[in-house]
Short mmCIF file of C-alpha atoms in Angstrom, two decimals:
data_model
loop_
_atom_site.label_atom_id
_atom_site.label_comp_id
_atom_site.label_asym_id
_atom_site.label_seq_id
_atom_site.Cartn_x
_atom_site.Cartn_y
_atom_site.Cartn_z
CA MET A 1 6.22 -69.21 -11.55
CA ARG A 2 7.59 -66.52 -14.22
CA GLY A 3 3.73 -65.52 -14.34
CA TYR A 4 3.66 -64.80 -10.69
CA LYS A 5 6.92 -62.55 -10.84
CA ILE A 6 5.67 -60.34 -13.80
CA ALA A 7 2.42 -59.87 -11.74
CA VAL A 8 4.30 -58.73 -8.52
CA MET A 9 6.41 -56.36 -10.93
CA THR A 10 3.61 -54.68 -12.53
CA ALA A 11 1.73 -54.42 -8.89
CA LEU A 12 5.07 -52.80 -7.32
CA CYS A 13 5.22 -50.37 -10.64
CA ALA A 14 1.69 -49.05 -10.13
CA ALA A 15 2.06 -48.52 -6.26
CA ILE A 16 5.19 -46.30 -7.37
CA VAL A 17 4.14 -44.37 -10.67
CA LEU A 18 2.16 -41.50 -9.72
CA PRO A 19 0.12 -39.55 -11.75
CA ALA A 20 1.68 -35.97 -13.18
CA SER A 21 -0.82 -34.17 -11.10
CA ALA A 22 0.32 -36.40 -7.72
CA TRP A 23 3.79 -35.43 -8.12
CA ALA A 24 2.84 -31.93 -8.54
CA ALA A 25 1.24 -31.80 -5.58
CA GLN A 26 4.03 -33.42 -3.72
CA ALA A 27 6.70 -31.42 -4.90
CA PRO A 28 8.13 -28.22 -3.41
CA THR A 29 6.56 -24.90 -5.27
CA SER A 30 9.22 -22.20 -5.86
CA PRO A 31 9.15 -18.93 -5.71
CA ALA A 32 8.48 -18.11 -8.85
CA ALA A 33 5.88 -20.98 -9.17
CA ALA A 34 3.75 -19.42 -6.19
CA SER A 35 3.52 -15.99 -7.81
CA LEU A 36 2.42 -17.56 -10.87
CA ALA A 37 -0.28 -19.03 -9.12
CA ASN A 38 -1.88 -15.47 -10.10
CA ASP A 39 -2.41 -14.53 -13.42
CA PRO A 40 1.16 -14.33 -15.05
CA LYS A 41 0.29 -11.09 -16.74
CA LEU A 42 -0.32 -9.79 -13.23
CA VAL A 43 2.84 -10.73 -12.46
CA GLU A 44 4.55 -9.52 -15.34
CA ASP A 45 2.65 -6.20 -15.11
CA LEU A 46 4.16 -6.05 -11.74
CA VAL A 47 7.79 -7.13 -12.42
CA TYR A 48 7.47 -3.95 -15.27
CA ALA A 49 6.26 -1.77 -12.66
CA ASN A 50 9.19 -2.01 -10.49
CA ARG A 51 11.73 -1.58 -13.33
CA ILE A 52 10.00 1.29 -15.00
CA LEU A 53 9.18 3.10 -11.68
CA TYR A 54 13.32 2.69 -11.48
CA ASP A 55 14.19 3.57 -14.98
CA GLN A 56 12.18 7.14 -14.66
CA GLU A 57 13.84 7.72 -11.68
CA VAL A 58 10.71 7.55 -9.23
CA LEU A 59 12.21 4.54 -7.03
CA ASP A 60 15.72 4.28 -6.38
CA GLY A 61 17.22 1.34 -4.05
CA PHE A 62 14.22 2.41 -2.25
CA GLY A 63 10.42 2.26 -2.46
CA HIS A 64 7.99 -0.26 -3.54
CA VAL A 65 4.93 -1.14 -5.87
CA SER A 66 2.50 -3.53 -5.03
CA ALA A 67 -0.46 -5.17 -6.41
CA ARG A 68 -3.86 -6.91 -5.34
CA SER A 69 -4.41 -10.54 -5.85
CA ASP A 70 -6.14 -11.89 -8.73
CA LYS A 71 -7.09 -14.93 -6.94
CA ASP A 72 -7.67 -13.68 -3.35
CA PRO A 73 -8.81 -9.89 -3.16
CA SER A 74 -8.21 -9.80 0.18
CA HIS A 75 -4.23 -10.87 -0.56
CA PHE A 76 -1.72 -8.89 -2.34
CA LEU A 77 1.49 -8.82 -4.37
CA LEU A 78 4.70 -7.39 -3.29
CA ALA A 79 8.36 -8.08 -4.16
CA ARG A 80 10.61 -9.37 -1.38
CA SER A 81 12.81 -6.87 0.27
CA MET A 82 15.50 -5.34 -2.41
CA ALA A 83 16.16 -2.81 -4.65
CA PRO A 84 13.38 -2.06 -7.12
CA GLY A 85 14.90 -2.05 -10.50
CA LEU A 86 16.74 -5.70 -9.79
CA VAL A 87 12.57 -7.50 -9.33
CA THR A 88 11.83 -10.62 -11.15
CA ALA A 89 9.52 -12.59 -11.01
CA GLY A 90 10.77 -15.13 -8.24
CA ASP A 91 10.96 -12.34 -5.90
CA ILE A 92 7.05 -11.59 -6.21
CA MET A 93 5.56 -12.64 -2.87
CA GLU A 94 2.00 -13.00 -1.52
CA PHE A 95 0.79 -11.31 1.86
CA ASP A 96 -2.46 -11.48 3.26
CA ARG A 97 -4.91 -8.71 4.48
CA ASP A 98 -2.58 -7.79 7.54
CA GLY A 99 0.34 -7.40 5.42
CA GLU A 100 1.91 -10.90 6.47
CA PRO A 101 3.58 -13.44 4.17
CA VAL A 102 1.60 -16.33 3.16
CA ASP A 103 4.83 -18.45 2.24
CA ALA A 104 7.99 -16.39 3.20
CA ARG A 105 10.32 -19.01 2.25
CA GLY A 106 13.61 -17.69 4.19
CA ARG A 107 12.90 -14.33 2.25
CA ASN A 108 12.82 -10.96 3.90
CA ALA A 109 9.75 -8.52 3.32
CA TYR A 110 9.70 -4.92 2.90
CA VAL A 111 9.12 -3.22 6.36
CA GLU A 112 6.61 -0.64 5.07
CA ARG A 113 4.75 -3.46 3.70
CA TYR A 114 1.68 -2.25 5.70
CA ILE A 115 1.17 0.76 3.71
CA HIS A 116 -0.07 -1.58 0.83
CA ALA A 117 -2.42 -3.86 3.48
CA ALA A 118 -4.12 -0.85 4.89
CA ILE A 119 -5.03 0.92 1.61
CA TYR A 120 -6.17 -2.64 0.06
CA ARG A 121 -8.32 -3.21 3.22
CA VAL A 122 -10.36 0.25 3.04
CA ARG A 123 -10.19 0.90 -0.63
CA PRO A 124 -11.53 -1.93 -2.93
CA ASP A 125 -11.38 -0.01 -5.91
CA VAL A 126 -7.49 0.05 -5.33
CA LYS A 127 -5.88 -2.61 -7.56
CA ALA A 128 -2.01 -1.62 -7.30
CA ILE A 129 0.00 1.16 -4.96
CA VAL A 130 3.46 2.71 -5.36
CA HIS A 131 5.04 3.96 -2.85
CA SER A 132 8.25 6.59 -3.48
CA HIS A 133 10.63 8.23 -1.70
CA SER A 134 10.96 11.05 -4.29
CA PRO A 135 13.08 14.06 -3.31
CA ASP A 136 10.93 16.38 -5.78
CA ILE A 137 7.74 15.27 -3.39
CA ILE A 138 9.37 16.03 -0.04
CA PRO A 139 9.32 19.95 -0.40
CA TYR A 140 5.60 19.83 -0.43
CA GLY A 141 5.01 17.35 2.35
CA VAL A 142 7.06 19.67 5.22
CA THR A 143 5.95 23.05 3.79
CA GLY A 144 2.33 22.18 3.56
CA THR A 145 2.30 23.43 0.24
CA THR A 146 -0.64 21.93 -1.80
CA LEU A 147 0.19 19.73 -4.79
CA ARG A 148 -2.18 20.33 -7.86
CA PRO A 149 -2.81 19.55 -10.91
CA VAL A 150 -0.59 22.11 -13.26
CA TYR A 151 -1.14 20.44 -16.66
CA HIS A 152 -3.41 17.92 -17.94
CA VAL A 153 -1.46 14.57 -17.54
CA SER A 154 -1.53 15.20 -13.85
CA ALA A 155 -5.38 16.03 -13.95
CA PHE A 156 -5.80 13.25 -11.07
CA LEU A 157 -4.53 15.60 -8.54
CA ARG A 158 -8.03 16.85 -9.00
CA LEU A 159 -9.07 15.32 -5.78
CA GLY A 160 -5.99 16.59 -3.91
CA ALA A 161 -2.78 15.13 -2.22
CA PRO A 162 -3.39 15.21 1.50
CA ILE A 163 -0.43 15.10 3.61
CA PHE A 164 0.00 12.47 6.28
CA ASP A 165 2.12 13.32 9.43
CA THR A 166 3.54 10.23 11.35
CA HIS A 167 4.19 12.47 14.07
CA GLU A 168 0.26 13.80 14.95
CA GLY A 169 -0.90 10.70 17.12
CA PHE A 170 2.15 8.94 17.11
CA GLY A 171 4.98 11.00 18.20
CA ASP A 172 8.65 10.46 17.31
CA THR A 173 9.26 7.82 15.11
CA ASP A 174 11.78 6.52 12.79
CA MET A 175 9.32 7.89 9.90
CA LEU A 176 8.35 4.20 8.44
CA ILE A 177 4.98 3.03 7.91
CA ARG A 178 6.17 -0.34 10.25
CA ASP A 179 2.88 -1.53 11.52
CA ASN A 180 -0.76 -1.87 10.85
CA LYS A 181 -1.55 1.66 12.95
CA LEU A 182 0.34 3.57 10.96
CA GLY A 183 -0.94 2.48 7.72
CA ASP A 184 -4.14 2.51 8.83
CA ALA A 185 -3.88 6.14 9.76
CA LEU A 186 -2.02 6.75 6.26
CA ALA A 187 -5.12 5.22 4.35
CA LYS A 188 -7.69 7.80 6.71
CA VAL A 189 -5.56 10.51 5.16
CA LEU A 190 -5.69 9.24 1.86
CA GLY A 191 -9.41 8.88 1.81
CA ASN A 192 -10.48 8.42 -1.90
CA SER A 193 -7.92 10.48 -3.28
CA GLY A 194 -5.33 8.66 -5.66
CA ILE A 195 -2.33 10.38 -4.26
CA ALA A 196 -1.39 11.23 -0.51
CA LEU A 197 2.01 12.93 0.51
CA ILE A 198 4.07 11.58 3.92
CA ARG A 199 5.84 14.35 5.57
CA GLY A 200 9.63 13.69 5.26
CA HIS A 201 9.17 10.56 4.03
CA GLY A 202 7.80 10.67 0.19
CA PHE A 203 4.17 9.74 -1.52
CA VAL A 204 1.74 6.88 -2.09
CA ALA A 205 0.05 6.52 -5.63
CA VAL A 206 -2.84 4.19 -5.83
CA ALA A 207 -5.17 3.30 -9.13
CA ASP A 208 -7.60 0.62 -10.56
CA SER A 209 -4.54 -1.09 -12.09
CA THR A 210 -0.85 -1.42 -12.14
CA PRO A 211 -0.26 0.63 -15.52
CA VAL A 212 -2.33 3.33 -14.04
CA ALA A 213 -0.78 3.14 -10.78
CA VAL A 214 2.55 3.32 -12.52
CA TYR A 215 1.32 6.59 -14.67
CA ARG A 216 0.01 8.47 -11.39
CA ALA A 217 3.51 7.90 -9.65
CA ILE A 218 5.55 9.43 -12.66
CA TYR A 219 3.51 12.29 -13.53
CA THR A 220 2.78 13.35 -9.79
CA GLN A 221 6.92 13.68 -9.63
CA LEU A 222 6.88 15.65 -12.77
CA ASN A 223 3.91 18.05 -11.54
CA ALA A 224 5.92 18.69 -8.48
CA ARG A 225 8.64 19.76 -10.60
CA VAL A 226 6.28 21.56 -13.16
CA GLN A 227 4.62 23.48 -10.17
CA ALA A 228 7.74 24.21 -8.17
CA GLU A 229 9.20 25.71 -11.27
CA ALA A 230 5.93 27.74 -11.92
CA MET A 231 5.59 29.49 -8.52
CA LYS A 232 9.13 30.82 -9.23
CA LEU A 233 7.55 33.01 -11.89
CA GLY A 234 4.43 34.03 -9.99
CA SER A 235 0.99 32.78 -9.33
CA ILE A 236 -0.51 29.68 -11.00
CA LYS A 237 -3.39 29.01 -13.28
CA PHE A 238 -4.30 25.58 -11.93
CA LEU A 239 -6.63 23.43 -14.11
CA THR A 240 -10.17 24.05 -13.14
CA PRO A 241 -12.25 21.32 -11.82
CA GLU A 242 -14.14 20.39 -14.75
CA GLU A 243 -10.77 20.79 -16.92
CA ALA A 244 -9.29 17.86 -14.62
CA ILE A 245 -12.31 16.10 -14.62
CA LYS A 246 -12.17 15.79 -18.69
CA ALA A 247 -8.54 15.88 -19.04
CA GLN A 248 -8.32 12.69 -16.72
CA ALA A 249 -11.02 10.72 -18.56
CA ILE A 250 -8.75 11.21 -21.96
CA THR A 251 -5.41 10.77 -20.34
CA GLU A 252 -6.00 7.79 -18.26
CA ALA A 253 -8.12 6.16 -20.83
CA THR A 254 -4.66 6.04 -23.12
CA VAL A 255 -2.12 4.94 -20.56
CA GLY A 256 -1.33 1.86 -22.89
CA ARG A 257 0.68 4.47 -24.84
CA PRO A 258 3.26 5.59 -22.58
CA TRP A 259 2.93 2.45 -20.24
CA GLU A 260 4.16 0.30 -23.91
CA LEU A 261 6.69 2.96 -24.24
CA TRP A 262 7.78 2.31 -20.37
CA LYS A 263 8.32 -1.01 -21.37
CA SER A 264 9.79 -1.20 -24.43
CA ARG A 265 12.94 0.75 -22.41
CA ILE A 266 12.83 -1.97 -20.06
CA GLY A 267 12.90 -4.90 -22.74
CA LYS A 268 11.31 -8.46 -22.40
CA ILE A 269 10.91 -9.51 -19.00
CA GLU A 270 11.30 -13.69 -18.97
CA LEU A 271 8.54 -15.38 -16.30
CA GLN A 272 9.91 -18.76 -16.73
CA ILE A 273 10.60 -20.79 -13.44
CA LYS A 274 14.56 -21.18 -13.15
#
């Protein structure tokens, strides 16, 4: 009888003790765990990008930055709707190719996520996107003044910074890129450039990595300031096309130098799931 009881207890234990992998499969996934399904370094860089762009005053309480997913290139990562300077790993959400959350979990998404979705759909070379409302950029978009490279660190502007005007084709809007039709129109104007201005709104910067996208966003804003000051003094001798090609090759190859400096201002970012 005693042996029978032992056998029954053993069977019951075997029935309720699951392998760790089975428990993991059944346990609810936290938002941070979902974001970390992508390369943790990708998530870390995206959190740093948000914090850095706020620290460098390219973003404030508004604006956003995204990164293409490494596990599914048709998807992208973007923080939930919040101030960029407060973003943590747990705030990162995944979106599909149409800009819709893969698993919202009750979190609100940025209205203008369609900027990112549209550009990723047509630019396979783009791995990261920044959208800023920088007031230094606004004068160029509303006057039609061409933003051109005035010094070597903004040589990427050699491909131009075309201006997207929502009023053309869409009439009186609230100025936000709030659907895929507007997003597609913006992506078309961007073309193969690294920067596009949005009339009365701001700009987008794109690149093949998060650090380079951040670099371009920061130096687009700085170039705008320098160019505006130079125009007060007289005619400007911009970088020639060949100068810009050579300068861009050098500056963007060494973007790790300012990137590490910008990161040091933010401090260590914790990716632990809490």
